[in-house]
Short mmCIF file of N, CA and C in Angstrom, two decimals:
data_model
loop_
_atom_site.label_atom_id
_atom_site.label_comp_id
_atom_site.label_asym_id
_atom_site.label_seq_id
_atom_site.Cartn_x
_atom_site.Cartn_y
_atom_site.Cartn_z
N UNK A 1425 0.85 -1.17 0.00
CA UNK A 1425 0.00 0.00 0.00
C UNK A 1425 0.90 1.23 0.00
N UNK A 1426 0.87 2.17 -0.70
CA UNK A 1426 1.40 3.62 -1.32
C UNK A 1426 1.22 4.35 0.32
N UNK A 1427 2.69 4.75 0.67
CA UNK A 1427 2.44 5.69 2.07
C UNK A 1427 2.41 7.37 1.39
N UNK A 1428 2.56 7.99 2.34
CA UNK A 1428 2.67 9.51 1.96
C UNK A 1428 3.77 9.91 1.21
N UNK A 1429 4.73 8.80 1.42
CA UNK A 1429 6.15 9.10 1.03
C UNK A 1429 5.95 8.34 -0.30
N UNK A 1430 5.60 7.64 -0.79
CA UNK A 1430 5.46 6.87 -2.28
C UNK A 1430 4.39 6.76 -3.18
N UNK A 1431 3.45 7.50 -2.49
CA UNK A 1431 1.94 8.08 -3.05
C UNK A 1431 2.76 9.31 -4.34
N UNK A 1432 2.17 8.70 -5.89
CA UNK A 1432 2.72 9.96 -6.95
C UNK A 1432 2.15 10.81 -6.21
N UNK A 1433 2.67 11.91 -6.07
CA UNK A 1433 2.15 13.32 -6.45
C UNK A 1433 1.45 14.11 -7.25
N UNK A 1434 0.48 14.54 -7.40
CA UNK A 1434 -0.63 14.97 -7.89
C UNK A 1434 -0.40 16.57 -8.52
N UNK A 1435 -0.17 16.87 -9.74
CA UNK A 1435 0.52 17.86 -10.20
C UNK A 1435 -1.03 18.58 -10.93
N UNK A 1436 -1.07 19.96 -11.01
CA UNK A 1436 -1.96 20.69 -11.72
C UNK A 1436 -1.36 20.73 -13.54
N UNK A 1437 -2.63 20.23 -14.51
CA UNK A 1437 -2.21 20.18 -15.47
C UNK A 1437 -1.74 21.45 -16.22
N UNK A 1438 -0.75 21.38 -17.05
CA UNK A 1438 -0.07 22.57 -17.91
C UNK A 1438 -1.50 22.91 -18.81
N UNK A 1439 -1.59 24.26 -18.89
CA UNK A 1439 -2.25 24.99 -19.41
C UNK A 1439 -1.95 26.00 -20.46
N UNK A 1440 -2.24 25.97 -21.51
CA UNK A 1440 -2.15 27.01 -22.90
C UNK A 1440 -2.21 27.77 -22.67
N UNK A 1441 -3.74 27.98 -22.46
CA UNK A 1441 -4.75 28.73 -22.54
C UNK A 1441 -5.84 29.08 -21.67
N UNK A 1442 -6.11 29.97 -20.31
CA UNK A 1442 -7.49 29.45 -19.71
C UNK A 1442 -7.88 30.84 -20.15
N UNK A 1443 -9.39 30.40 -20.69
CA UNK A 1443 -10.69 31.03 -21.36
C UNK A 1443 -11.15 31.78 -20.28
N UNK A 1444 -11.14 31.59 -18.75
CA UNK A 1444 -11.13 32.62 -17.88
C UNK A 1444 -10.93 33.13 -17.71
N UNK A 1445 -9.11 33.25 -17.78
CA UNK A 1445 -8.51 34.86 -17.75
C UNK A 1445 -8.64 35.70 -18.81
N UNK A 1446 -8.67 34.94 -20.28
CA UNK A 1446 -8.70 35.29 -21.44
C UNK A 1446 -10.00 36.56 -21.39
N UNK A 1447 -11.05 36.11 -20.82
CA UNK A 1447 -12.53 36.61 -20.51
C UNK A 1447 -12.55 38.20 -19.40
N UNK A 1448 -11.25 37.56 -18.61
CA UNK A 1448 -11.14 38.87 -18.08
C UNK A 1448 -10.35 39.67 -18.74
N UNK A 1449 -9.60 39.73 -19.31
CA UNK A 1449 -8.37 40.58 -19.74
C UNK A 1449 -9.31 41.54 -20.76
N UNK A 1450 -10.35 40.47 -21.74
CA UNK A 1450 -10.75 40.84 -22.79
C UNK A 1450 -11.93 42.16 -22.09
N UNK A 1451 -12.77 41.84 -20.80
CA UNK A 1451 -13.47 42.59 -21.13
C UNK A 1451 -12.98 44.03 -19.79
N UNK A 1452 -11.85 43.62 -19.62
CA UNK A 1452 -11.00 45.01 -19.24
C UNK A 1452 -10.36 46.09 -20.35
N UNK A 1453 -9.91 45.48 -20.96
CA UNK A 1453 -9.41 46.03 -22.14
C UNK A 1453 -10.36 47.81 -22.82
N UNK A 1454 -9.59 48.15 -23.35
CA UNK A 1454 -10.19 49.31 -24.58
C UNK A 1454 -10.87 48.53 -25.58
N UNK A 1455 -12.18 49.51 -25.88
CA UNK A 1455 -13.20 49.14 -26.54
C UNK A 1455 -13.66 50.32 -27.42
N UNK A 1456 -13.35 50.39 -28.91
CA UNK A 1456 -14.35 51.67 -29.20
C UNK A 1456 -15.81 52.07 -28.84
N UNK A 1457 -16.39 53.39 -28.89
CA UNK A 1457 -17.20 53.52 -28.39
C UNK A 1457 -18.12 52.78 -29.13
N UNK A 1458 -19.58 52.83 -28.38
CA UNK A 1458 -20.45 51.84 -28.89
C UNK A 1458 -20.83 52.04 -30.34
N UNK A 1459 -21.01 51.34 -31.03
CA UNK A 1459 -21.41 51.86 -32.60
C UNK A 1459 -22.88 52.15 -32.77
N UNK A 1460 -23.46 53.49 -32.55
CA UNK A 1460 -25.11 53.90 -32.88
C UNK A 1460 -25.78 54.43 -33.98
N UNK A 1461 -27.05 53.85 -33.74
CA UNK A 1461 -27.75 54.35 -35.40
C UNK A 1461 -28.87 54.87 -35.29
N UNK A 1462 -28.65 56.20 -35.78
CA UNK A 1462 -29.92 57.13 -35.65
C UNK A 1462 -31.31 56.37 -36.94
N UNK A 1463 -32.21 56.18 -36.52
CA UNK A 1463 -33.59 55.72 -37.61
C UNK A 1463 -33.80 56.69 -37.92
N UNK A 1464 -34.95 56.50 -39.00
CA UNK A 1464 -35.51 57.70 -39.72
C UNK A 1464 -36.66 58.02 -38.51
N UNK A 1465 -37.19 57.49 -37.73
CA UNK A 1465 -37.74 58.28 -36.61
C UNK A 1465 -37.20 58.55 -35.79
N UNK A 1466 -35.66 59.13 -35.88
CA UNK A 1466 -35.44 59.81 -34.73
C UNK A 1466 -34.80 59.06 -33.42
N UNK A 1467 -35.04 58.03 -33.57
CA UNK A 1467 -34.41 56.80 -32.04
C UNK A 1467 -33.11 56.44 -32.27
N UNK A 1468 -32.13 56.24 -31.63
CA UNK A 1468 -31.15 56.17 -31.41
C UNK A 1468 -30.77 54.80 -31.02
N UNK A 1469 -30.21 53.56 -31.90
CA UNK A 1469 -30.20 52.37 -31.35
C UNK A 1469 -28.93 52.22 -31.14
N UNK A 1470 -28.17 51.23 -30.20
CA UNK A 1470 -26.51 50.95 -30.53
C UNK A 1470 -26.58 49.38 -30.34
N UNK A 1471 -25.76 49.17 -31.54
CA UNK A 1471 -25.19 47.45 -32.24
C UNK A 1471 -24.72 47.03 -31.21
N UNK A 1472 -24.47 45.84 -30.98
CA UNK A 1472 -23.94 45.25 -30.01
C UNK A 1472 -22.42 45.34 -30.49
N UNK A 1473 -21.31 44.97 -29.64
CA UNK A 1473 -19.98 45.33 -30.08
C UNK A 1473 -19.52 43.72 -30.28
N UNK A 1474 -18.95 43.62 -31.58
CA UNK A 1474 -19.13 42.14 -31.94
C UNK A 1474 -17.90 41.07 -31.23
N UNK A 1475 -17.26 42.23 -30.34
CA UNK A 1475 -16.00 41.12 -29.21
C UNK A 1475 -17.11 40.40 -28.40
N UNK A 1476 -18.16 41.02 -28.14
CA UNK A 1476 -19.06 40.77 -26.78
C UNK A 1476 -19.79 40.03 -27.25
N UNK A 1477 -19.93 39.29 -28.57
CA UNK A 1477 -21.16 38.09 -28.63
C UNK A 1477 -20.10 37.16 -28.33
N UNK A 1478 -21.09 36.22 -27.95
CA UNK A 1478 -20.43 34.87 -27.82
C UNK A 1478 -20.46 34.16 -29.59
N UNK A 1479 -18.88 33.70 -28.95
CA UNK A 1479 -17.98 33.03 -30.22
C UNK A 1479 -18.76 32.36 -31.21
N UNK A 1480 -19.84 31.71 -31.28
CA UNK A 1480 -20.38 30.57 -32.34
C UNK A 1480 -20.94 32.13 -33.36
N UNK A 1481 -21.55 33.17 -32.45
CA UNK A 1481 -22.47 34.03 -33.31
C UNK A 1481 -21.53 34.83 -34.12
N UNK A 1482 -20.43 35.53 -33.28
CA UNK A 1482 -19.09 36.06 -33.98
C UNK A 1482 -18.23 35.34 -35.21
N UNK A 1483 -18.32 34.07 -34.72
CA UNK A 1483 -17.53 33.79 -36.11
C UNK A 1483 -18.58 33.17 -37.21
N UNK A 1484 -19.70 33.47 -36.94
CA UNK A 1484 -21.26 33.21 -38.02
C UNK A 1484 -20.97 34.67 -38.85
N UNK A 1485 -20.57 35.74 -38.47
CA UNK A 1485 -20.98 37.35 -38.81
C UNK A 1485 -20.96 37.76 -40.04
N UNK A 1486 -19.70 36.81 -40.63
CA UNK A 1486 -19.08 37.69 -42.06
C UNK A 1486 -19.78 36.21 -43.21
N UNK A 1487 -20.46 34.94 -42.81
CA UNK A 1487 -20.68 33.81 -43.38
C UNK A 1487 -22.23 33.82 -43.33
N UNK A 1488 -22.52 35.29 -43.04
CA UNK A 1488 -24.47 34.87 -42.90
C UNK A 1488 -24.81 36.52 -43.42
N UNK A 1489 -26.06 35.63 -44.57
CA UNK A 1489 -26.61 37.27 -45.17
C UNK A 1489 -26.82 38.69 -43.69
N UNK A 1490 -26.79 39.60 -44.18
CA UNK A 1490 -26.51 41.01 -43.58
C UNK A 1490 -28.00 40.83 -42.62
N UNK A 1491 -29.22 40.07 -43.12
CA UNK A 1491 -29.82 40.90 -42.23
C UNK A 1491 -29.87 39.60 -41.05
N UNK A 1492 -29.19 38.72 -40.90
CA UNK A 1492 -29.31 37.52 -39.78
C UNK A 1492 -27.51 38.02 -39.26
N UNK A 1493 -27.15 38.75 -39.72
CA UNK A 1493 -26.12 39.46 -38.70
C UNK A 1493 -26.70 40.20 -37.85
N UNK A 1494 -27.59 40.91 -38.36
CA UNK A 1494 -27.75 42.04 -37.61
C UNK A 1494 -29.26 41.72 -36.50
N UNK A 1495 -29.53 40.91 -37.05
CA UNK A 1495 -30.39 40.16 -35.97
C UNK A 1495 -29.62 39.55 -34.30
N UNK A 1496 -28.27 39.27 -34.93
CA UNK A 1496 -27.31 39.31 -33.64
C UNK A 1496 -26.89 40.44 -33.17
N UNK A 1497 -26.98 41.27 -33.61
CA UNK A 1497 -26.33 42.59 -33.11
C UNK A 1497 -27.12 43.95 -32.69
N UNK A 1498 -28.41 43.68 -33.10
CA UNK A 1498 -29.12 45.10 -32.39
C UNK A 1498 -29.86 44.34 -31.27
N UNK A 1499 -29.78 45.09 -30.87
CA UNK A 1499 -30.42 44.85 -29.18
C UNK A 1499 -31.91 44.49 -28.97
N UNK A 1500 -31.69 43.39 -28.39
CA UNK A 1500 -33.26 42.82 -28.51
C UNK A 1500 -34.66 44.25 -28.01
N UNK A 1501 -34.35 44.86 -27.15
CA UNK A 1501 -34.80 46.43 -27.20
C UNK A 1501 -35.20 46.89 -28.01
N UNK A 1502 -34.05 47.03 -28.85
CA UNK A 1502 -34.56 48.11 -30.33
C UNK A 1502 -34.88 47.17 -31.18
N UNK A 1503 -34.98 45.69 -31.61
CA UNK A 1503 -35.60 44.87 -32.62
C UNK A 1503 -36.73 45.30 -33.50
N UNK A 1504 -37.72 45.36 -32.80
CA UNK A 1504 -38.90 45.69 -33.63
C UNK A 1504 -38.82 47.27 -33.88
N UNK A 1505 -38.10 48.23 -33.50
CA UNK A 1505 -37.83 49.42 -34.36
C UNK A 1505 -37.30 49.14 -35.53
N UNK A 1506 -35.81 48.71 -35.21
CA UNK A 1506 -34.83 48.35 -36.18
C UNK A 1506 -35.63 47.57 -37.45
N UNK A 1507 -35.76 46.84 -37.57
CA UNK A 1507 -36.81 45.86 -38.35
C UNK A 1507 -38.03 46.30 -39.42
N UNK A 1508 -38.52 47.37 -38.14
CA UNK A 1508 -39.52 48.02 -38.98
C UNK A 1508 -39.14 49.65 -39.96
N UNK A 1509 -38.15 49.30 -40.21
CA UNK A 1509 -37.36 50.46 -40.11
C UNK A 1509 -37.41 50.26 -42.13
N UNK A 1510 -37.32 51.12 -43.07
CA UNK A 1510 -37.43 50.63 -44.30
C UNK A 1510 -36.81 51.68 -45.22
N UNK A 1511 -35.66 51.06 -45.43
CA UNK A 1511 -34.15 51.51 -46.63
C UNK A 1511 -33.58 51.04 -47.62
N UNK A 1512 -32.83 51.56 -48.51
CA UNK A 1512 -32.53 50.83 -49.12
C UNK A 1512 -31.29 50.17 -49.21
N UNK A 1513 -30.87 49.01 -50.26
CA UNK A 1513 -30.14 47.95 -49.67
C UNK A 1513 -28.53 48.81 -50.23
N UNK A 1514 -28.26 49.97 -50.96
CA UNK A 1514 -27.22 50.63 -50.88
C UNK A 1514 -27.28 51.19 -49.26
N UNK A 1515 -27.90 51.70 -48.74
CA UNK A 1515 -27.71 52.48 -46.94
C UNK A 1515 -27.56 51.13 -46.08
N UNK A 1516 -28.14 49.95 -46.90
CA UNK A 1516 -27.50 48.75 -45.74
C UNK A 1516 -26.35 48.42 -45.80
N UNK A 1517 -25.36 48.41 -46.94
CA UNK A 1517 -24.55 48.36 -47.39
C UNK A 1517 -23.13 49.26 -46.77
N UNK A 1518 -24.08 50.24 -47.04
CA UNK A 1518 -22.93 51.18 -46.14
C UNK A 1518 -23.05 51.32 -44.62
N UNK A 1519 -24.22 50.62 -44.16
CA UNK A 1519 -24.13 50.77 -42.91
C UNK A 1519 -23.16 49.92 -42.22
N UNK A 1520 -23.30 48.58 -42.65
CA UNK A 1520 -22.79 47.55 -42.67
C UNK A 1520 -21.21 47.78 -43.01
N UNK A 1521 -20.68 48.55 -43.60
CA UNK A 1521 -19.15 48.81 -44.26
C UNK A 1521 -18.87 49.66 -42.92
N UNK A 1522 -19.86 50.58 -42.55
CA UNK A 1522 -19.45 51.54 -41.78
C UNK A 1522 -18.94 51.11 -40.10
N UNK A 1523 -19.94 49.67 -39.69
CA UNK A 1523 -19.59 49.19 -38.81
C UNK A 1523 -18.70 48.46 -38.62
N UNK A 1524 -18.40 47.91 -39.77
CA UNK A 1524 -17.01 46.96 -39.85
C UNK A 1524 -16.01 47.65 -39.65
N UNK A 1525 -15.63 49.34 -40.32
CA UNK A 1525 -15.07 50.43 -40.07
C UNK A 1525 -14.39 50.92 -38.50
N UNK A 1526 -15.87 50.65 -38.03
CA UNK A 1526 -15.77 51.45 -36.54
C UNK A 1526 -14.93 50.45 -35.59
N UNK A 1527 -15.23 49.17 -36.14
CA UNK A 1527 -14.63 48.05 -35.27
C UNK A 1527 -13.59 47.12 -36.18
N UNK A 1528 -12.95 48.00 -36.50
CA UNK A 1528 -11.91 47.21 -37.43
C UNK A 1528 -11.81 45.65 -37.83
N UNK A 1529 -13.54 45.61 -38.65
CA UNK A 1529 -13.27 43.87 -38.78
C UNK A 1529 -12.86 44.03 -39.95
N UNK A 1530 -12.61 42.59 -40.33
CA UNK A 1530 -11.94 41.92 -41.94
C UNK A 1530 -12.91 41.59 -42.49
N UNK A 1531 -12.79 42.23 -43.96
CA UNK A 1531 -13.92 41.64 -44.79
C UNK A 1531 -13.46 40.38 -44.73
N UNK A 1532 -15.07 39.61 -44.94
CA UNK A 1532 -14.74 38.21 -45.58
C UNK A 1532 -13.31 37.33 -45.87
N UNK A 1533 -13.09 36.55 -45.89
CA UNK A 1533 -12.04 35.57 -46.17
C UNK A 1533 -10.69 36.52 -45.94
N UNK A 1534 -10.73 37.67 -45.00
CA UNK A 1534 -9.12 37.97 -45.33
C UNK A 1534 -8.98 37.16 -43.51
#
């Protein structure tokens, strides 16, 4: 029978990576300001900031038509403004360029 003295020792496993600290660092960090969009009535909505979705929806963003992005990204709040909201698909276009802009993403495949 294994005494105290010949019992292995029980070591904490080596770690890469923990997604915990990763989680804190990330949401200490600098953040541009929130990205907002005035409607044609006047309301003032702001996108969600796309570090802050969780990962499956973030890396969906640039692989899913514009308006099931943005179904992730405006605030369940402003939804049925946003939605009911009616433009055309050049001002989605640029809205969409403009936010990628504000938050320095990569188009598509770069």
């Amino acid at each position: 029978m294994p005494t105290a003295r010949t019992a292995p020792k029980k070591t904490a496993a080596s770690v890469d990576f923990d997604i915990s600290v990763a989680e804190a660092e990330a949401n200490d960090g600098e953040r541009p300001k929130p990205f907002t969009v005035r409607l044609k009535s006047g309301k003032i909505i702001t996108l969600k900031d796309p570090e802050a979705l969780d990962w499956q929806v973030a890396a969906d963003l640039n692989s899913v038509p514009p308006r099931l992005a943005l179904e992730s990204l405006v605030e369940e709040s402003d939804f049925e403004d946003f939605f009911a909201e009616r433009f055309s698909a050049t001002t989605l276009r640029r809205l969409m360029a403009s936010f990628a802009d504000h938050y320095e993403l990569l188009p598509p495949g770069e």
